[in-house]
CSV table of C-alpha atoms in Angstrom, one decimal:
chain,number,residue,atom,x,y,z
A,130,MET,CA,-4.2,-19.8,-20.3
A,131,LYS,CA,-4.3,-20.9,-16.7
A,132,ARG,CA,-5.9,-17.7,-15.5
A,133,ILE,CA,-6.1,-14.0,-16.4
A,134,ILE,CA,-5.7,-11.2,-13.8
A,135,ASP,CA,-6.6,-7.7,-14.7
A,136,PHE,CA,-4.4,-5.7,-12.3
A,137,HIS,CA,-6.0,-2.3,-12.9
A,138,THR,CA,-9.7,-1.8,-12.4
A,139,HIS,CA,-12.0,0.6,-10.5
A,140,THR,CA,-15.3,0.1,-8.8
A,141,PHE,CA,-17.4,2.2,-6.4
A,142,PRO,CA,-20.0,1.5,-3.7
A,143,ASP,CA,-23.3,0.5,-5.4
A,144,LYS,CA,-25.2,3.6,-4.2
A,145,ILE,CA,-22.8,6.0,-5.9
A,146,ALA,CA,-21.3,3.9,-8.7
A,147,ALA,CA,-23.4,5.0,-11.6
A,148,ASP,CA,-23.4,8.7,-10.7
A,149,THR,CA,-19.6,8.7,-10.0
A,150,VAL,CA,-18.8,7.1,-13.3
A,151,GLN,CA,-21.2,9.4,-15.2
A,152,ASN,CA,-19.6,12.5,-13.6
A,153,MET,CA,-16.1,11.2,-14.5
A,154,SER,CA,-17.2,10.5,-18.0
A,155,ASP,CA,-18.7,13.9,-18.4
A,156,MET,CA,-15.4,15.5,-17.1
A,157,SER,CA,-13.1,13.5,-19.4
A,158,ARG,CA,-15.5,12.8,-22.3
A,159,LEU,CA,-14.5,9.2,-22.1
A,160,THR,CA,-16.8,6.3,-22.9
A,161,ALA,CA,-17.5,4.2,-19.8
A,162,TYR,CA,-18.0,0.4,-20.4
A,163,THR,CA,-19.6,-0.4,-17.1
A,164,THR,CA,-21.6,1.4,-14.4
A,165,GLY,CA,-18.7,1.1,-12.0
A,166,SER,CA,-20.3,-1.3,-9.5
A,167,GLU,CA,-18.8,-4.6,-8.3
A,168,GLY,CA,-21.6,-6.5,-10.0
A,169,ALA,CA,-20.9,-4.7,-13.3
A,170,LEU,CA,-17.2,-5.6,-13.1
A,171,LEU,CA,-18.1,-9.2,-12.5
A,172,ALA,CA,-20.3,-9.3,-15.6
A,173,SER,CA,-17.5,-7.7,-17.6
A,174,MET,CA,-15.0,-10.2,-16.4
A,175,LYS,CA,-17.3,-13.1,-17.3
A,176,GLU,CA,-17.8,-11.7,-20.8
A,177,ALA,CA,-14.1,-11.2,-21.3
A,178,GLY,CA,-13.0,-14.5,-19.8
A,179,ILE,CA,-11.0,-12.7,-17.1
A,180,THR,CA,-10.7,-14.8,-13.9
A,181,ASN,CA,-9.6,-12.1,-11.4
A,182,SER,CA,-9.5,-8.3,-11.2
A,183,VAL,CA,-7.6,-6.0,-8.9
A,184,VAL,CA,-9.6,-2.9,-7.7
A,185,LEU,CA,-7.6,0.2,-7.1
A,186,PRO,CA,-9.3,2.8,-4.8
A,187,VAL,CA,-8.2,6.5,-5.0
A,188,VAL,CA,-8.3,8.4,-1.8
A,189,THR,CA,-9.1,12.0,-2.6
A,190,ASN,CA,-10.0,13.1,1.0
A,191,PRO,CA,-7.2,12.1,3.4
A,192,GLU,CA,-9.7,12.0,6.3
A,193,LYS,CA,-11.5,9.1,4.6
A,194,THR,CA,-8.4,6.9,4.2
A,195,GLU,CA,-9.3,4.6,7.1
A,196,SER,CA,-12.9,4.0,6.1
A,197,ILE,CA,-11.9,3.4,2.5
A,198,ASN,CA,-9.4,0.7,3.6
A,199,ASN,CA,-12.0,-0.9,5.8
A,200,PHE,CA,-14.4,-1.0,2.9
A,201,SER,CA,-11.7,-2.5,0.6
A,202,ALA,CA,-10.9,-5.2,3.3
A,203,LYS,CA,-14.5,-6.1,3.5
A,204,LEU,CA,-14.8,-6.9,-0.2
A,205,ASN,CA,-11.3,-8.2,-0.8
A,206,GLY,CA,-11.1,-11.7,-2.3
A,207,ILE,CA,-14.9,-12.1,-2.9
A,208,ASN,CA,-15.8,-13.6,-6.3
A,209,GLY,CA,-12.3,-13.4,-7.6
A,210,ILE,CA,-11.9,-9.7,-7.1
A,211,TYR,CA,-9.0,-8.4,-5.1
A,212,HIS,CA,-9.0,-5.0,-3.5
A,213,LEU,CA,-6.0,-2.9,-2.6
A,214,GLY,CA,-5.8,-0.2,0.1
A,215,GLY,CA,-5.6,3.5,-0.6
A,216,MET,CA,-3.4,6.1,0.8
A,217,HIS,CA,-3.1,9.9,0.6
A,218,PRO,CA,0.1,11.8,1.2
A,219,HIS,CA,-1.7,13.9,3.8
A,220,THR,CA,-3.5,11.0,5.6
A,221,PRO,CA,-3.6,11.7,9.3
A,222,ASP,CA,-1.3,9.3,11.3
A,223,MET,CA,0.0,7.9,7.9
A,224,LYS,CA,2.5,5.6,9.5
A,225,LYS,CA,-0.1,4.1,11.8
A,226,GLU,CA,-2.6,3.5,9.0
A,227,MET,CA,0.2,2.1,6.7
A,228,ALA,CA,1.1,-0.4,9.4
A,229,ARG,CA,-2.6,-1.4,9.8
A,230,ILE,CA,-3.2,-2.1,6.1
A,231,PRO,CA,-1.4,-5.5,6.1
A,232,SER,CA,-3.4,-6.6,9.1
A,233,LEU,CA,-6.5,-6.1,6.9
A,234,GLY,CA,-5.2,-8.6,4.4
A,235,LEU,CA,-4.5,-6.0,1.8
A,236,LYS,CA,-1.3,-6.6,-0.2
A,237,GLY,CA,-0.7,-3.1,-1.6
A,238,ILE,CA,-1.9,0.4,-1.9
A,239,LYS,CA,-3.0,2.8,-4.7
A,240,ILE,CA,-1.8,6.4,-5.0
A,241,HIS,CA,-2.8,9.1,-7.6
A,242,PRO,CA,-0.5,12.2,-7.4
A,243,VAL,CA,-2.7,14.1,-9.9
A,244,TYR,CA,-6.0,13.5,-8.0
A,245,GLN,CA,-4.2,14.1,-4.8
A,246,TYR,CA,-2.6,17.4,-6.0
A,247,THR,CA,0.9,16.5,-4.8
A,248,ASP,CA,4.1,15.9,-6.8
A,249,ILE,CA,5.3,12.3,-6.5
A,250,ASP,CA,8.7,13.6,-5.4
A,251,ASP,CA,7.3,15.8,-2.7
A,252,PRO,CA,8.6,14.9,0.8
A,253,LYS,CA,5.2,13.7,1.8
A,254,PHE,CA,5.1,11.1,-1.0
A,255,LEU,CA,8.7,10.1,-0.4
A,256,GLU,CA,7.8,9.3,3.3
A,257,LEU,CA,4.7,7.4,2.1
A,258,LEU,CA,6.7,5.3,-0.4
A,259,TYR,CA,9.4,4.6,2.2
A,260,CYS,CA,6.8,3.6,4.8
A,261,ALA,CA,5.0,1.3,2.3
A,262,GLY,CA,8.3,-0.5,1.7
A,263,GLU,CA,8.9,-0.9,5.4
A,264,ASN,CA,5.5,-2.6,5.8
A,265,GLY,CA,5.9,-4.9,2.8
A,266,LEU,CA,3.3,-3.3,0.7
A,267,PHE,CA,3.6,-2.7,-3.0
A,268,VAL,CA,2.4,0.6,-4.4
A,269,VAL,CA,0.4,1.1,-7.6
A,270,MET,CA,0.7,4.7,-8.9
A,271,HIS,CA,-1.0,6.6,-11.6
A,272,ALA,CA,2.0,7.5,-13.8
A,273,GLY,CA,2.3,10.3,-16.4
A,274,LEU,CA,-0.3,12.7,-17.5
A,275,ASP,CA,-4.1,12.3,-16.8
A,276,VAL,CA,-6.7,12.4,-19.5
A,277,GLY,CA,-9.1,14.2,-17.1
A,278,PHE,CA,-6.6,16.8,-15.9
A,279,PRO,CA,-4.8,18.2,-19.0
A,280,GLY,CA,-1.4,19.8,-18.3
A,281,GLU,CA,-1.1,18.5,-14.7
A,282,GLU,CA,2.3,16.9,-14.1
A,283,GLN,CA,2.3,15.7,-10.5
A,284,ALA,CA,3.1,12.2,-11.8
A,285,ALA,CA,5.4,13.2,-14.6
A,286,VAL,CA,8.1,10.6,-15.5
A,287,SER,CA,10.9,13.1,-14.5
A,288,LYS,CA,9.4,13.4,-11.0
A,289,THR,CA,8.9,9.7,-10.7
A,290,ALA,CA,12.6,9.1,-11.5
A,291,ASN,CA,13.5,11.7,-8.9
A,292,ALA,CA,11.4,10.0,-6.3
A,293,LEU,CA,12.8,6.6,-7.1
A,294,LYS,CA,16.3,7.8,-6.5
A,295,GLN,CA,15.4,8.8,-3.0
A,296,VAL,CA,13.2,6.0,-1.6
A,297,GLY,CA,14.2,2.7,-0.2
A,298,ASP,CA,13.2,-0.8,-1.0
A,299,VAL,CA,9.7,-0.3,-2.3
A,300,THR,CA,8.0,-2.1,-5.1
A,301,LEU,CA,6.3,0.4,-7.4
A,302,VAL,CA,3.8,-0.4,-10.1
A,303,LEU,CA,3.7,2.5,-12.6
A,304,ALA,CA,0.3,2.4,-14.3
A,305,HIS,CA,-0.2,3.2,-18.0
A,306,MET,CA,3.1,1.7,-19.3
A,307,GLY,CA,5.1,3.8,-16.9
A,308,GLY,CA,3.9,7.3,-17.8
A,309,TRP,CA,0.7,8.1,-19.7
A,310,LYS,CA,1.4,10.1,-22.9
A,311,GLN,CA,5.1,10.4,-21.8
A,312,TRP,CA,6.1,7.0,-23.2
A,313,GLU,CA,9.3,8.2,-24.9
A,314,GLN,CA,10.6,9.1,-21.5
A,315,VAL,CA,9.7,5.9,-19.5
A,316,TYR,CA,12.7,3.8,-20.6
A,317,GLN,CA,14.9,5.5,-17.9
A,318,LEU,CA,12.6,4.0,-15.2
A,319,ALA,CA,13.5,0.5,-16.3
A,320,ASP,CA,16.8,0.8,-14.4
A,321,PHE,CA,14.9,0.8,-11.1
A,322,LYS,CA,14.7,-3.0,-10.6
A,323,ASN,CA,11.7,-3.0,-8.2
A,324,THR,CA,9.6,-1.1,-10.6
A,325,TYR,CA,6.8,-2.7,-12.7
A,326,ILE,CA,4.5,-1.2,-15.3
A,327,ASP,CA,0.9,-2.1,-16.2
A,328,THR,CA,-0.7,-2.0,-19.6
A,329,ALA,CA,-3.9,-0.1,-18.6
A,330,PHE,CA,-5.3,2.5,-21.0
A,331,SER,CA,-2.1,2.6,-23.1
A,332,TYR,CA,-2.5,0.5,-26.3
A,333,GLY,CA,-4.8,1.5,-29.2
A,334,ALA,CA,-6.9,4.7,-29.1
A,335,ILE,CA,-9.0,6.9,-26.9
A,336,HIS,CA,-12.8,6.4,-27.3
A,337,PRO,CA,-14.4,9.7,-26.5
A,338,THR,CA,-18.1,10.3,-26.0
A,339,GLU,CA,-17.8,13.4,-28.1
A,340,PRO,CA,-16.0,12.6,-31.4
A,341,ASP,CA,-14.6,16.1,-31.8
A,342,TYR,CA,-13.5,16.7,-28.2
A,343,TYR,CA,-10.0,15.2,-28.7
A,344,THR,CA,-7.7,16.3,-31.5
A,345,PRO,CA,-6.4,13.7,-34.0
A,346,GLU,CA,-3.0,13.9,-32.3
A,347,GLU,CA,-4.5,13.2,-28.9
A,348,LEU,CA,-6.6,10.2,-29.9
A,349,PRO,CA,-3.9,7.6,-30.5
A,350,LEU,CA,-2.3,5.8,-27.6
A,351,MET,CA,0.7,3.5,-28.1
A,352,ASP,CA,1.0,1.6,-31.3
A,353,SER,CA,2.0,-2.1,-31.2
A,354,GLU,CA,5.7,-1.4,-32.0
A,355,GLN,CA,6.2,1.1,-29.1
A,356,PHE,CA,4.1,-1.1,-26.8
A,357,ILE,CA,6.2,-4.2,-27.4
A,358,LYS,CA,9.5,-2.2,-27.3
A,359,THR,CA,8.5,-1.0,-23.8
A,360,ILE,CA,7.8,-4.5,-22.7
A,361,LYS,CA,11.1,-5.7,-24.0
A,362,ILE,CA,13.0,-2.9,-22.2
A,363,PHE,CA,11.4,-3.6,-18.8
A,364,GLY,CA,11.3,-7.3,-19.4
A,365,ALA,CA,8.1,-9.4,-19.4
A,366,ASN,CA,8.7,-10.3,-15.8
A,367,ARG,CA,7.9,-6.7,-14.8
A,368,VAL,CA,4.8,-6.0,-16.8
A,369,LEU,CA,1.2,-6.5,-15.6
A,370,PHE,CA,-1.9,-6.8,-17.7
A,371,GLY,CA,-4.5,-4.1,-16.8
A,372,THR,CA,-7.5,-2.5,-18.5
A,373,ASP,CA,-8.5,0.6,-16.4
A,374,SER,CA,-12.1,-0.7,-16.5
A,375,PRO,CA,-14.6,0.9,-16.7
A,376,TRP,CA,-12.6,3.2,-19.0
A,377,THR,CA,-11.8,0.5,-21.5
A,378,SER,CA,-13.6,-2.7,-22.5
A,379,GLN,CA,-12.0,-5.7,-20.7
A,380,LYS,CA,-13.0,-8.0,-23.5
A,381,SER,CA,-11.5,-5.8,-26.3
A,382,SER,CA,-8.4,-5.0,-24.2
A,383,LEU,CA,-7.7,-8.6,-23.7
A,384,GLU,CA,-8.3,-9.5,-27.3
A,385,ASP,CA,-5.9,-6.7,-28.4
A,386,PHE,CA,-3.2,-7.9,-26.0
A,387,LEU,CA,-3.5,-11.6,-27.0
A,388,SER,CA,-3.1,-10.6,-30.7
A,389,LEU,CA,0.3,-9.1,-30.1
A,390,PRO,CA,3.4,-11.0,-31.3
A,391,LEU,CA,4.7,-12.0,-27.9
A,392,SER,CA,5.7,-15.5,-26.8
A,393,GLU,CA,3.4,-17.7,-24.8
A,394,GLU,CA,5.8,-17.4,-21.9
A,395,GLU,CA,5.8,-13.6,-22.0
A,396,LYS,CA,2.0,-13.6,-22.2
A,397,GLU,CA,1.7,-15.9,-19.2
A,398,LYS,CA,4.0,-13.7,-17.1
A,399,ILE,CA,2.1,-10.5,-18.0
A,400,LEU,CA,-1.4,-12.0,-17.8
A,401,TYR,CA,-1.1,-13.7,-14.4
A,402,LYS,CA,2.3,-14.9,-13.1
A,403,ASN,CA,3.7,-11.5,-12.2
A,404,ALA,CA,0.4,-10.6,-10.5
A,405,GLU,CA,0.5,-13.8,-8.5
A,406,ARG,CA,3.9,-12.9,-7.3
A,407,LEU,CA,2.9,-9.5,-6.1
A,408,LEU,CA,-0.3,-10.8,-4.5
A,409,GLY,CA,1.7,-13.5,-2.7
A,410,GLU,CA,0.0,-16.5,-4.4
């Protein structure tokens, strides 16, 4: 394989990385496979044979949007790790900040409706999506339910579909195969031709820190049949390989993906060609 790009990872500043990941692990009872630092991600990439990773920042405090984007720009492109910008639907001077992001060399932004306590079809998010399209930025969105916030539906597939019907020409990457734990509903989203999906935290099983915390019904993720069906419906040219590191092992995630009965052409598109197109390479 020419290269492998993990389009869905998370890191945190060194001084808070370990504590942040530990706190998130405690909240979700999920196993963390790195300490969440940039160096830990690099070590994980080397072990897995992944050439590049894309780091997705989540803005939980709208007042910190500008500083988060400045930090992402400072690290972007170093050691094969790309960073995206972040945006919050209540970011002050949102249009001004959105217009600034391309000048920082950042190609896209990450949003997380659940962490940001706002429905994706809320007028604030619709304005954000439209503005991203105007500025030539793609948007990576947490899609579906969230393992750490049971029952919260700000990023539900139905709300995503409603939002997509209303926004203009924006490229949207729906994480977790289009809608985590709502996979039977995601096929309707394939009709929106500028919509991609990523594979992060979707195939296989949840690995909790407490074996009895999740019920037997909650532990499985997608099986190979459903996973491949979703790829075929969207088309391999609109699927991106992602792991959600540190919440899955990059090495195991890649091995699992490579074992799937997909053609070499399909694997190449998913593992790097589609990512190169979005990143402008």
